PDB file of N, CA and C in Angstrom:
ATOM      1  N   MET A   1      25.019  15.874  76.229  1.00 87.00           N
ATOM      2  CA  MET A   1      23.938  14.884  76.503  1.00 87.00           C
ATOM      3  C   MET A   1      22.897  15.291  75.309  1.00 87.00           C
ATOM      4  N   ALA A   2      22.404  14.074  74.428  1.00 92.00           N
ATOM      5  CA  ALA A   2      21.703  14.343  73.414  1.00 92.00           C
ATOM      6  C   ALA A   2      20.402  14.057  74.093  1.00 92.00           C
ATOM      7  N   GLU A   3      19.452  14.632  73.027  1.00 94.00           N
ATOM      8  CA  GLU A   3      17.822  14.447  73.587  1.00 94.00           C
ATOM      9  C   GLU A   3      17.113  14.703  72.205  1.00 94.00           C
ATOM     10  N   VAL A   4      16.035  14.016  72.274  1.00 95.00           N
ATOM     11  CA  VAL A   4      15.048  14.150  70.971  1.00 95.00           C
ATOM     12  C   VAL A   4      14.308  15.443  71.587  1.00 95.00           C
ATOM     13  N   ILE A   5      14.096  16.038  70.533  1.00 96.00           N
ATOM     14  CA  ILE A   5      13.657  17.552  70.657  1.00 96.00           C
ATOM     15  C   ILE A   5      11.942  17.423  70.082  1.00 96.00           C
ATOM     16  N   THR A   6      11.800  16.788  69.002  1.00 96.00           N
ATOM     17  CA  THR A   6      10.306  16.759  68.204  1.00 96.00           C
ATOM     18  C   THR A   6      10.455  15.528  67.631  1.00 96.00           C
ATOM     19  N   ARG A   7       9.247  14.818  67.511  1.00 94.00           N
ATOM     20  CA  ARG A   7       8.901  13.391  66.361  1.00 94.00           C
ATOM     21  C   ARG A   7       7.884  14.221  65.440  1.00 94.00           C
ATOM     22  N   GLU A   8       8.024  14.283  64.160  1.00 94.00           N
ATOM     23  CA  GLU A   8       6.878  14.749  63.577  1.00 94.00           C
ATOM     24  C   GLU A   8       7.113  13.780  62.227  1.00 94.00           C
ATOM     25  N   GLY A   9       6.108  12.815  61.926  1.00 91.00           N
ATOM     26  CA  GLY A   9       5.917  11.952  60.926  1.00 91.00           C
ATOM     27  C   GLY A   9       7.497  11.198  60.857  1.00 91.00           C
ATOM     28  N   SER A  10       8.169  11.377  60.014  1.00 91.00           N
ATOM     29  CA  SER A  10       9.322  10.400  59.604  1.00 91.00           C
ATOM     30  C   SER A  10      10.166  11.237  60.349  1.00 91.00           C
ATOM     31  N   GLU A  11      10.345  12.673  60.292  1.00 94.00           N
ATOM     32  CA  GLU A  11      11.436  13.424  60.757  1.00 94.00           C
ATOM     33  C   GLU A  11      11.742  13.375  62.135  1.00 94.00           C
ATOM     34  N   LEU A  12      12.725  13.644  62.852  1.00 95.00           N
ATOM     35  CA  LEU A  12      13.202  13.446  64.166  1.00 95.00           C
ATOM     36  C   LEU A  12      14.336  14.917  64.320  1.00 95.00           C
ATOM     37  N   THR A  13      13.837  15.468  65.373  1.00 97.00           N
ATOM     38  CA  THR A  13      14.900  16.696  65.818  1.00 97.00           C
ATOM     39  C   THR A  13      15.698  15.848  66.829  1.00 97.00           C
ATOM     40  N   LEU A  14      16.923  16.586  66.885  1.00 97.00           N
ATOM     41  CA  LEU A  14      17.606  16.068  68.136  1.00 97.00           C
ATOM     42  C   LEU A  14      18.765  17.259  68.255  1.00 97.00           C
ATOM     43  N   GLN A  15      18.839  17.330  69.555  1.00 96.00           N
ATOM     44  CA  GLN A  15      20.021  18.108  70.461  1.00 96.00           C
ATOM     45  C   GLN A  15      20.886  17.398  71.001  1.00 96.00           C
ATOM     46  N   VAL A  16      22.287  18.169  70.980  1.00 96.00           N
ATOM     47  CA  VAL A  16      23.347  17.695  71.759  1.00 96.00           C
ATOM     48  C   VAL A  16      23.974  18.842  72.512  1.00 96.00           C
ATOM     49  N   THR A  17      24.380  18.797  73.347  1.00 95.00           N
ATOM     50  CA  THR A  17      25.103  19.557  74.091  1.00 95.00           C
ATOM     51  C   THR A  17      26.654  19.108  74.467  1.00 95.00           C
ATOM     52  N   ILE A  18      27.855  19.867  74.048  1.00 94.00           N
ATOM     53  CA  ILE A  18      28.949  19.669  73.902  1.00 94.00           C
ATOM     54  C   ILE A  18      29.960  20.493  74.485  1.00 94.00           C
ATOM     55  N   LYS A  19      30.693  20.325  75.580  1.00 92.00           N
ATOM     56  CA  LYS A  19      31.449  20.975  76.158  1.00 92.00           C
ATOM     57  C   LYS A  19      32.930  20.916  75.192  1.00 92.00           C
ATOM     58  N   LEU A  20      33.183  22.162  74.665  1.00 92.00           N
ATOM     59  CA  LEU A  20      34.201  22.296  74.112  1.00 92.00           C
ATOM     60  C   LEU A  20      35.381  22.951  74.557  1.00 92.00           C
ATOM     61  N   THR A  21      36.073  22.001  75.960  1.00 90.00           N
ATOM     62  CA  THR A  21      37.457  22.561  76.536  1.00 90.00           C
ATOM     63  C   THR A  21      38.135  21.246  76.577  1.00 90.00           C
ATOM     64  N   GLY A  22      39.085  21.488  76.966  1.00 88.00           N
ATOM     65  CA  GLY A  22      40.316  20.327  77.105  1.00 88.00           C
ATOM     66  C   GLY A  22      40.975  19.789  76.209  1.00 88.00           C
ATOM     67  N   SER A  23      41.738  19.212  76.637  1.00 90.00           N
ATOM     68  CA  SER A  23      42.616  18.448  74.959  1.00 90.00           C
ATOM     69  C   SER A  23      42.201  17.243  74.312  1.00 90.00           C
ATOM     70  N   LEU A  24      40.724  16.874  75.153  1.00 90.00           N
ATOM     71  CA  LEU A  24      40.198  15.488  74.266  1.00 90.00           C
ATOM     72  C   LEU A  24      39.146  16.239  73.649  1.00 90.00           C
ATOM     73  N   MET A  25      38.897  17.372  73.271  1.00 93.00           N
ATOM     74  CA  MET A  25      37.775  17.937  72.748  1.00 93.00           C
ATOM     75  C   MET A  25      37.362  17.219  71.600  1.00 93.00           C
ATOM     76  N   GLU A  26      38.055  16.634  70.709  1.00 95.00           N
ATOM     77  CA  GLU A  26      37.536  16.079  69.777  1.00 95.00           C
ATOM     78  C   GLU A  26      36.425  14.750  70.007  1.00 95.00           C
ATOM     79  N   ASN A  27      37.486  13.852  71.103  1.00 94.00           N
ATOM     80  CA  ASN A  27      36.604  12.768  71.469  1.00 94.00           C
ATOM     81  C   ASN A  27      35.240  13.237  72.250  1.00 94.00           C
ATOM     82  N   THR A  28      35.380  14.383  73.034  1.00 94.00           N
ATOM     83  CA  THR A  28      33.818  14.720  73.064  1.00 94.00           C
ATOM     84  C   THR A  28      32.813  14.894  72.148  1.00 94.00           C
ATOM     85  N   ILE A  29      33.449  15.832  71.339  1.00 96.00           N
ATOM     86  CA  ILE A  29      32.509  16.006  70.097  1.00 96.00           C
ATOM     87  C   ILE A  29      32.085  14.602  69.417  1.00 96.00           C
ATOM     88  N   LEU A  30      33.098  13.854  69.062  1.00 96.00           N
ATOM     89  CA  LEU A  30      32.896  12.329  68.631  1.00 96.00           C
ATOM     90  C   LEU A  30      31.600  11.388  69.651  1.00 96.00           C
ATOM     91  N   ASP A  31      31.920  11.779  70.504  1.00 96.00           N
ATOM     92  CA  ASP A  31      30.918  10.937  71.668  1.00 96.00           C
ATOM     93  C   ASP A  31      29.295  11.600  71.267  1.00 96.00           C
ATOM     94  N   GLY A  32      29.390  12.926  71.120  1.00 96.00           N
ATOM     95  CA  GLY A  32      27.957  13.632  71.129  1.00 96.00           C
ATOM     96  C   GLY A  32      27.376  13.319  69.946  1.00 96.00           C
ATOM     97  N   CYS A  33      28.399  13.070  68.686  1.00 96.00           N
ATOM     98  CA  CYS A  33      27.683  12.566  67.603  1.00 96.00           C
ATOM     99  C   CYS A  33      27.286  11.248  67.486  1.00 96.00           C
ATOM    100  N   ASN A  34      28.202  10.242  68.079  1.00 97.00           N
ATOM    101  CA  ASN A  34      27.512   9.235  68.506  1.00 97.00           C
ATOM    102  C   ASN A  34      26.207   9.040  69.128  1.00 97.00           C
ATOM    103  N   GLU A  35      26.214   9.718  70.152  1.00 97.00           N
ATOM    104  CA  GLU A  35      25.326   9.802  71.049  1.00 97.00           C
ATOM    105  C   GLU A  35      23.856  10.020  70.349  1.00 97.00           C
ATOM    106  N   LEU A  36      23.819  11.088  69.377  1.00 97.00           N
ATOM    107  CA  LEU A  36      23.171  11.612  68.553  1.00 97.00           C
ATOM    108  C   LEU A  36      22.358  10.057  67.775  1.00 97.00           C
ATOM    109  N   GLY A  37      23.465   9.633  66.894  1.00 97.00           N
ATOM    110  CA  GLY A  37      23.135   8.712  65.958  1.00 97.00           C
ATOM    111  C   GLY A  37      22.221   7.475  66.848  1.00 97.00           C
ATOM    112  N   CYS A  38      22.987   7.082  67.933  1.00 97.00           N
ATOM    113  CA  CYS A  38      22.248   6.136  68.709  1.00 97.00           C
ATOM    114  C   CYS A  38      20.799   6.234  69.139  1.00 97.00           C
ATOM    115  N   LEU A  39      20.559   7.496  69.364  1.00 97.00           N
ATOM    116  CA  LEU A  39      19.069   7.927  69.745  1.00 97.00           C
ATOM    117  C   LEU A  39      18.325   8.014  68.374  1.00 97.00           C
ATOM    118  N   ALA A  40      18.883   8.013  67.541  1.00 97.00           N
ATOM    119  CA  ALA A  40      17.912   8.213  65.925  1.00 97.00           C
ATOM    120  C   ALA A  40      17.926   6.944  65.540  1.00 97.00           C
ATOM    121  N   THR A  41      18.868   6.089  65.964  1.00 97.00           N
ATOM    122  CA  THR A  41      19.010   4.853  65.482  1.00 97.00           C
ATOM    123  C   THR A  41      17.846   3.905  66.340  1.00 97.00           C
ATOM    124  N   ALA A  42      17.932   4.208  67.367  1.00 97.00           N
ATOM    125  CA  ALA A  42      16.873   3.594  68.556  1.00 97.00           C
ATOM    126  C   ALA A  42      15.158   4.042  68.086  1.00 97.00           C
ATOM    127  N   ASP A  43      15.064   5.266  67.777  1.00 96.00           N
ATOM    128  CA  ASP A  43      13.838   5.742  67.303  1.00 96.00           C
ATOM    129  C   ASP A  43      13.540   4.838  65.928  1.00 96.00           C
ATOM    130  N   ALA A  44      14.621   4.933  64.906  1.00 96.00           N
ATOM    131  CA  ALA A  44      13.904   4.169  63.531  1.00 96.00           C
ATOM    132  C   ALA A  44      13.771   2.741  64.142  1.00 96.00           C
ATOM    133  N   LEU A  45      14.519   2.087  64.592  1.00 97.00           N
ATOM    134  CA  LEU A  45      14.275   0.575  65.014  1.00 97.00           C
ATOM    135  C   LEU A  45      12.642   0.524  65.362  1.00 97.00           C
ATOM    136  N   GLN A  46      12.144   1.137  66.071  1.00 96.00           N
ATOM    137  CA  GLN A  46      11.073   1.407  66.627  1.00 96.00           C
ATOM    138  C   GLN A  46       9.982   1.194  65.932  1.00 96.00           C
ATOM    139  N   LYS A  47      10.603   1.677  64.552  1.00 95.00           N
ATOM    140  CA  LYS A  47       9.273   2.007  63.759  1.00 95.00           C
ATOM    141  C   LYS A  47       9.269   0.529  62.878  1.00 95.00           C
ATOM    142  N   PHE A  48      10.162  -0.524  63.232  1.00 96.00           N
ATOM    143  CA  PHE A  48       9.922  -1.405  62.553  1.00 96.00           C
ATOM    144  C   PHE A  48       9.442  -2.733  63.442  1.00 96.00           C
ATOM    145  N   ASP A  49       8.974  -2.318  64.580  1.00 97.00           N
ATOM    146  CA  ASP A  49       8.754  -3.160  65.535  1.00 97.00           C
ATOM    147  C   ASP A  49       6.652  -3.441  65.204  1.00 97.00           C
ATOM    148  N   ARG A  50       6.296  -4.502  65.861  1.00 96.00           N
ATOM    149  CA  ARG A  50       4.579  -4.369  65.308  1.00 96.00           C
ATOM    150  C   ARG A  50       4.281  -3.969  66.969  1.00 96.00           C
ATOM    151  N   ASP A  51       2.830  -3.925  67.063  1.00 95.00           N
ATOM    152  CA  ASP A  51       2.330  -3.267  67.842  1.00 95.00           C
ATOM    153  C   ASP A  51       1.625  -4.172  69.367  1.00 95.00           C
ATOM    154  N   GLY A  52       2.093  -5.657  69.053  1.00 95.00           N
ATOM    155  CA  GLY A  52       1.952  -6.953  70.063  1.00 95.00           C
ATOM    156  C   GLY A  52       0.566  -7.498  69.546  1.00 95.00           C
ATOM    157  N   SER A  53       0.019  -7.259  68.411  1.00 96.00           N
ATOM    158  CA  SER A  53      -1.639  -7.789  68.463  1.00 96.00           C
ATOM    159  C   SER A  53      -0.905  -9.235  67.302  1.00 96.00           C
ATOM    160  N   PRO A  54      -1.780 -10.498  67.609  1.00 96.00           N
ATOM    161  CA  PRO A  54      -1.306 -11.546  66.783  1.00 96.00           C
ATOM    162  C   PRO A  54      -0.880 -11.453  65.181  1.00 96.00           C
ATOM    163  N   ILE A  55       0.015 -12.161  65.020  1.00 96.00           N
ATOM    164  CA  ILE A  55       0.241 -12.073  63.236  1.00 96.00           C
ATOM    165  C   ILE A  55       0.265 -13.546  62.909  1.00 96.00           C
ATOM    166  N   LYS A  56       0.346 -13.606  61.433  1.00 94.00           N
ATOM    167  CA  LYS A  56       0.467 -14.988  60.724  1.00 94.00           C
ATOM    168  C   LYS A  56       1.484 -15.007  59.898  1.00 94.00           C
ATOM    169  N   LEU A  57       2.423 -16.134  59.957  1.00 91.00           N
ATOM    170  CA  LEU A  57       3.259 -16.253  58.847  1.00 91.00           C
ATOM    171  C   LEU A  57       3.140 -17.767  58.478  1.00 91.00           C
ATOM    172  N   GLY A  58       2.371 -17.200  57.061  1.00 92.00           N
ATOM    173  CA  GLY A  58       2.105 -18.578  56.386  1.00 92.00           C
ATOM    174  C   GLY A  58       0.699 -18.973  57.125  1.00 92.00           C
ATOM    175  N   ASP A  59       0.708 -20.238  57.604  1.00 94.00           N
ATOM    176  CA  ASP A  59      -0.600 -20.671  57.932  1.00 94.00           C
ATOM    177  C   ASP A  59      -0.662 -20.790  59.465  1.00 94.00           C
ATOM    178  N   THR A  60       0.578 -19.918  60.067  1.00 94.00           N
ATOM    179  CA  THR A  60       0.907 -20.128  61.634  1.00 94.00           C
ATOM    180  C   THR A  60       0.608 -19.026  62.255  1.00 94.00           C
ATOM    181  N   LYS A  61      -0.225 -19.040  63.126  1.00 96.00           N
ATOM    182  CA  LYS A  61      -0.581 -18.038  64.160  1.00 96.00           C
ATOM    183  C   LYS A  61       0.136 -17.620  65.159  1.00 96.00           C
ATOM    184  N   LEU A  62       0.973 -16.609  65.403  1.00 96.00           N
ATOM    185  CA  LEU A  62       1.938 -16.049  66.194  1.00 96.00           C
ATOM    186  C   LEU A  62       1.254 -15.084  67.043  1.00 96.00           C
ATOM    187  N   THR A  63       1.503 -15.291  68.375  1.00 96.00           N
ATOM    188  CA  THR A  63       1.227 -14.437  69.264  1.00 96.00           C
ATOM    189  C   THR A  63       2.590 -13.202  69.984  1.00 96.00           C
ATOM    190  N   ALA A  64       2.164 -12.623  70.491  1.00 96.00           N
ATOM    191  CA  ALA A  64       3.385 -11.891  71.414  1.00 96.00           C
ATOM    192  C   ALA A  64       3.373 -12.033  72.875  1.00 96.00           C
ATOM    193  N   ARG A  65       4.565 -12.546  72.982  1.00 91.00           N
ATOM    194  CA  ARG A  65       5.267 -13.383  74.244  1.00 91.00           C
ATOM    195  C   ARG A  65       5.235 -11.974  75.328  1.00 91.00           C
ATOM    196  N   VAL A  66       6.231 -11.003  75.057  1.00 82.00           N
ATOM    197  CA  VAL A  66       6.537 -10.225  75.554  1.00 82.00           C
ATOM    198  C   VAL A  66       7.080  -9.059  75.305  1.00 82.00           C
ATOM    199  N   LYS A  67       7.121  -7.508  75.306  1.00 92.00           N
ATOM    200  CA  LYS A  67       7.920  -6.714  75.132  1.00 92.00           C
ATOM    201  C   LYS A  67       9.343  -6.683  76.042  1.00 92.00           C
ATOM    202  N   ALA A  68      10.169  -7.334  75.108  1.00 92.00           N
ATOM    203  CA  ALA A  68      11.645  -7.677  75.691  1.00 92.00           C
ATOM    204  C   ALA A  68      12.615  -6.566  75.363  1.00 92.00           C
ATOM    205  N   ASN A  69      13.417  -6.389  76.547  1.00 96.00           N
ATOM    206  CA  ASN A  69      14.521  -5.380  76.067  1.00 96.00           C
ATOM    207  C   ASN A  69      15.674  -6.112  75.588  1.00 96.00           C
ATOM    208  N   LYS A  70      16.351  -5.439  74.260  1.00 97.00           N
ATOM    209  CA  LYS A  70      17.397  -5.970  73.316  1.00 97.00           C
ATOM    210  C   LYS A  70      18.205  -5.126  73.145  1.00 97.00           C
ATOM    211  N   THR A  71      19.451  -5.381  73.155  1.00 98.00           N
ATOM    212  CA  THR A  71      20.442  -4.208  72.429  1.00 98.00           C
ATOM    213  C   THR A  71      21.482  -4.736  71.359  1.00 98.00           C
ATOM    214  N   TYR A  72      20.989  -3.915  70.311  1.00 98.00           N
ATOM    215  CA  TYR A  72      21.530  -3.817  69.003  1.00 98.00           C
ATOM    216  C   TYR A  72      22.682  -2.942  68.528  1.00 98.00           C
ATOM    217  N   GLN A  73      23.904  -3.532  68.002  1.00 97.00           N
ATOM    218  CA  GLN A  73      25.112  -2.708  67.662  1.00 97.00           C
ATOM    219  C   GLN A  73      24.801  -1.834  66.276  1.00 97.00           C
ATOM    220  N   SER A  74      25.353  -0.675  66.378  1.00 97.00           N
ATOM    221  CA  SER A  74      25.184   0.235  65.468  1.00 97.00           C
ATOM    222  C   SER A  74      26.429   0.895  64.807  1.00 97.00           C
ATOM    223  N   PRO A  75      26.191   1.802  63.912  1.00 97.00           N
ATOM    224  CA  PRO A  75      27.673   2.419  63.552  1.00 97.00           C
ATOM    225  C   PRO A  75      28.008   3.463  64.957  1.00 97.00           C
ATOM    226  N   TYR A  76      27.257   3.344  65.258  1.00 98.00           N
ATOM    227  CA  TYR A  76      27.381   4.917  66.590  1.00 98.00           C
ATOM    228  C   TYR A  76      27.493   3.910  67.835  1.00 98.00           C
ATOM    229  N   GLY A  77      27.364   2.764  68.294  1.00 97.00           N
ATOM    230  CA  GLY A  77      27.718   2.105  69.295  1.00 97.00           C
ATOM    231  C   GLY A  77      25.880   1.449  69.895  1.00 97.00           C
ATOM    232  N   SER A  78      26.068   0.815  71.060  1.00 98.00           N
ATOM    233  CA  SER A  78      24.890   0.120  71.297  1.00 98.00           C
ATOM    234  C   SER A  78      23.849   0.790  71.320  1.00 98.00           C
ATOM    235  N   VAL A  79      22.629   0.499  71.297  1.00 98.00           N
ATOM    236  CA  VAL A  79      21.190   0.887  71.136  1.00 98.00           C
ATOM    237  C   VAL A  79      20.369   0.039  71.977  1.00 98.00           C
ATOM    238  N   LYS A  80      19.975  -0.007  72.898  1.00 98.00           N
ATOM    239  CA  LYS A  80      18.986  -1.049  73.504  1.00 98.00           C
ATOM    240  C   LYS A  80      17.296  -0.274  73.440  1.00 98.00           C
ATOM    241  N   ILE A  81      16.340  -1.158  72.994  1.00 98.00           N
ATOM    242  CA  ILE A  81      15.288  -0.702  72.907  1.00 98.00           C
ATOM    243  C   ILE A  81      14.214  -1.720  73.337  1.00 98.00           C
ATOM    244  N   GLN A  82      13.241  -1.410  73.616  1.00 97.00           N
ATOM    245  CA  GLN A  82      12.208  -2.581  73.657  1.00 97.00           C
ATOM    246  C   GLN A  82      11.544  -3.250  72.421  1.00 97.00           C
ATOM    247  N   ARG A  83      10.886  -4.289  72.387  1.00 97.00           N
ATOM    248  CA  ARG A  83      10.938  -4.825  71.124  1.00 97.00           C
ATOM    249  C   ARG A  83       9.884  -6.188  71.187  1.00 97.00           C
ATOM    250  N   TYR A  84       8.980  -6.140  70.409  1.00 97.00           N
ATOM    251  CA  TYR A  84       7.789  -7.752  70.967  1.00 97.00           C
ATOM    252  C   TYR A  84       8.517  -8.673  70.075  1.00 97.00           C
ATOM    253  N   VAL A  85       8.309  -9.609  70.877  1.00 96.00           N
ATOM    254  CA  VAL A  85       8.955 -11.080  70.369  1.00 96.00           C
ATOM    255  C   VAL A  85       7.775 -11.838  70.400  1.00 96.00           C
ATOM    256  N   TYR A  86       7.289 -12.627  68.982  1.00 96.00           N
ATOM    257  CA  TYR A  86       6.341 -13.589  69.046  1.00 96.00           C
ATOM    258  C   TYR A  86       6.715 -14.963  68.840  1.00 96.00           C
ATOM    259  N   GLN A  87       5.734 -15.931  69.389  1.00 96.00           N
ATOM    260  CA  GLN A  87       5.853 -17.371  69.438  1.00 96.00           C
ATOM    261  C   GLN A  87       4.687 -18.094  69.308  1.00 96.00           C
ATOM    262  N   THR A  88       4.552 -19.385  68.616  1.00 96.00           N
ATOM    263  CA  THR A  88       3.308 -19.915  68.537  1.00 96.00           C
ATOM    264  C   THR A  88       2.607 -20.556  69.961  1.00 96.00           C
ATOM    265  N   SER A  89       1.316 -20.843  70.487  1.00 93.00           N
ATOM    266  CA  SER A  89       1.033 -21.177  71.454  1.00 93.00           C
ATOM    267  C   SER A  89       1.481 -22.650  71.784  1.00 93.00           C
ATOM    268  N   LYS A  90       2.288 -23.384  70.851  1.00 94.00           N
ATOM    269  CA  LYS A  90       2.703 -24.556  71.622  1.00 94.00           C
ATOM    270  C   LYS A  90       4.405 -24.271  71.728  1.00 94.00           C
ATOM    271  N   GLY A  91       4.878 -22.817  71.626  1.00 91.00           N
ATOM    272  CA  GLY A  91       6.036 -22.810  72.192  1.00 91.00           C
ATOM    273  C   GLY A  91       6.980 -22.842  70.876  1.00 91.00           C
ATOM    274  N   GLY A  92       8.348 -23.085  71.373  1.00 90.00           N
ATOM    275  CA  GLY A  92       9.431 -23.406  70.517  1.00 90.00           C
ATOM    276  C   GLY A  92      10.078 -22.090  70.152  1.00 90.00           C
ATOM    277  N   LYS A  93      10.767 -22.135  68.855  1.00 92.00           N
ATOM    278  CA  LYS A  93      11.333 -21.031  68.183  1.00 92.00           C
ATOM    279  C   LYS A  93      10.716 -19.590  68.447  1.00 92.00           C
ATOM    280  N   THR A  94      10.995 -18.702  68.508  1.00 93.00           N
ATOM    281  CA  THR A  94      10.541 -17.332  68.590  1.00 93.00           C
ATOM    282  C   THR A  94      10.775 -16.196  67.173  1.00 93.00           C
ATOM    283  N   TYR A  95       9.811 -15.654  67.174  1.00 94.00           N
ATOM    284  CA  TYR A  95      10.048 -14.576  65.619  1.00 94.00           C
ATOM    285  C   TYR A  95      10.143 -13.239  66.491  1.00 94.00           C
ATOM    286  N   CYS A  96      10.684 -12.255  65.658  1.00 96.00           N
ATOM    287  CA  CYS A  96      10.788 -10.927  66.230  1.00 96.00           C
ATOM    288  C   CYS A  96      10.961 -10.309  64.750  1.00 96.00           C
ATOM    289  N   PRO A  97       9.641  -9.787  64.368  1.00 96.00           N
ATOM    290  CA  PRO A  97       9.089  -8.854  63.201  1.00 96.00           C
ATOM    291  C   PRO A  97      10.615  -7.907  63.193  1.00 96.00           C
ATOM    292  N   LEU A  98      10.779  -6.956  63.913  1.00 97.00           N
ATOM    293  CA  LEU A  98      11.766  -5.817  64.118  1.00 97.00           C
ATOM    294  C   LEU A  98      12.729  -6.341  63.325  1.00 97.00           C
ATOM    295  N   GLU A  99      13.352  -7.592  63.836  1.00 97.00           N
ATOM    296  CA  GLU A  99      14.523  -8.237  63.295  1.00 97.00           C
ATOM    297  C   GLU A  99      14.524  -8.392  61.848  1.00 97.00           C
ATOM    298  N   GLN A 100      13.631  -8.847  61.533  1.00 95.00           N
ATOM    299  CA  GLN A 100      13.349  -8.982  59.783  1.00 95.00           C
ATOM    300  C   GLN A 100      13.041  -8.012  59.480  1.00 95.00           C
ATOM    301  N   ASN A 101      12.256  -7.027  59.693  1.00 96.00           N
ATOM    302  CA  ASN A 101      11.589  -5.853  59.067  1.00 96.00           C
ATOM    303  C   ASN A 101      12.830  -4.811  58.962  1.00 96.00           C
ATOM    304  N   ALA A 102      14.021  -4.634  59.987  1.00 97.00           N
ATOM    305  CA  ALA A 102      15.322  -4.063  59.872  1.00 97.00           C
ATOM    306  C   ALA A 102      16.345  -4.504  59.302  1.00 97.00           C
ATOM    307  N   ARG A 103      15.930  -5.765  58.930  1.00 96.00           N
ATOM    308  CA  ARG A 103      17.612  -6.415  58.392  1.00 96.00           C
ATOM    309  C   ARG A 103      18.304  -6.496  59.494  1.00 96.00           C
ATOM    310  N   ILE A 104      18.233  -6.593  60.502  1.00 96.00           N
ATOM    311  CA  ILE A 104      19.365  -7.210  61.345  1.00 96.00           C
ATOM    312  C   ILE A 104      20.256  -8.155  61.347  1.00 96.00           C
ATOM    313  N   ILE A 105      21.195  -8.067  61.669  1.00 96.00           N
ATOM    314  CA  ILE A 105      22.156  -9.336  61.203  1.00 96.00           C
ATOM    315  C   ILE A 105      22.776  -9.929  62.113  1.00 96.00           C
ATOM    316  N   ARG A 106      22.579 -10.987  63.052  1.00 94.00           N
ATOM    317  CA  ARG A 106      23.604 -11.382  64.294  1.00 94.00           C
ATOM    318  C   ARG A 106      23.528 -10.148  65.536  1.00 94.00           C
ATOM    319  N   GLY A 107      22.330  -9.757  65.156  1.00 95.00           N
ATOM    320  CA  GLY A 107      22.256  -8.088  66.612  1.00 95.00           C
ATOM    321  C   GLY A 107      22.961  -6.967  66.248  1.00 95.00           C
ATOM    322  N   ALA A 108      23.106  -6.913  64.743  1.00 96.00           N
ATOM    323  CA  ALA A 108      23.754  -5.270  64.469  1.00 96.00           C
ATOM    324  C   ALA A 108      22.733  -4.952  63.364  1.00 96.00           C
ATOM    325  N   THR A 109      22.572  -3.575  63.230  1.00 96.00           N
ATOM    326  CA  THR A 109      22.003  -2.910  62.013  1.00 96.00           C
ATOM    327  C   THR A 109      22.888  -3.281  61.169  1.00 96.00           C
ATOM    328  N   PRO A 110      22.359  -3.293  59.759  1.00 91.00           N
ATOM    329  CA  PRO A 110      23.113  -3.237  58.199  1.00 91.00           C
ATOM    330  C   PRO A 110      24.400  -2.988  57.915  1.00 91.00           C
ATOM    331  N   THR A 111      24.286  -1.296  58.738  1.00 91.00           N
ATOM    332  CA  THR A 111      25.815  -0.557  58.217  1.00 91.00           C
ATOM    333  C   THR A 111      26.798  -1.091  59.102  1.00 91.00           C
ATOM    334  N   ALA A 112      26.366  -1.371  60.692  1.00 85.00           N
ATOM    335  CA  ALA A 112      27.294  -1.694  61.514  1.00 85.00           C
ATOM    336  C   ALA A 112      27.778  -3.341  61.272  1.00 85.00           C
ATOM    337  N   PHE A 113      26.889  -4.159  60.718  1.00 78.00           N
ATOM    338  CA  PHE A 113      27.322  -5.551  60.288  1.00 78.00           C
ATOM    339  C   PHE A 113      28.465  -5.227  59.316  1.00 78.00           C
ATOM    340  N   SER A 114      28.169  -4.512  58.394  1.00 71.00           N
ATOM    341  CA  SER A 114      29.528  -4.500  56.871  1.00 71.00           C
ATOM    342  C   SER A 114      30.606  -4.013  57.318  1.00 71.00           C
TER     343      SER A 114
END
């Protein structure tokens, strides 16, 4: 089981507990490492999100619709987070600043996509 121990500025301290027994020990180690990667990626992606206050794209004002769940693919596995989605008051296409700022490509982080 992996967990976040501390968050200080741009640093994250994580901890993982791995049971070193059985014939599939390497898989258990790999699973623990991937769990750490998913935790760190989720935390990093949140830094690209907005706070829900209105934003402007050019001359267009967008307001937050909802903080919605979204699952992204990372090199370590699936990462589920909540992020803001924006839209004009007339509706239509939505805009997700996190996806733009984190350079998400078709639901995947840049490294996972390549």
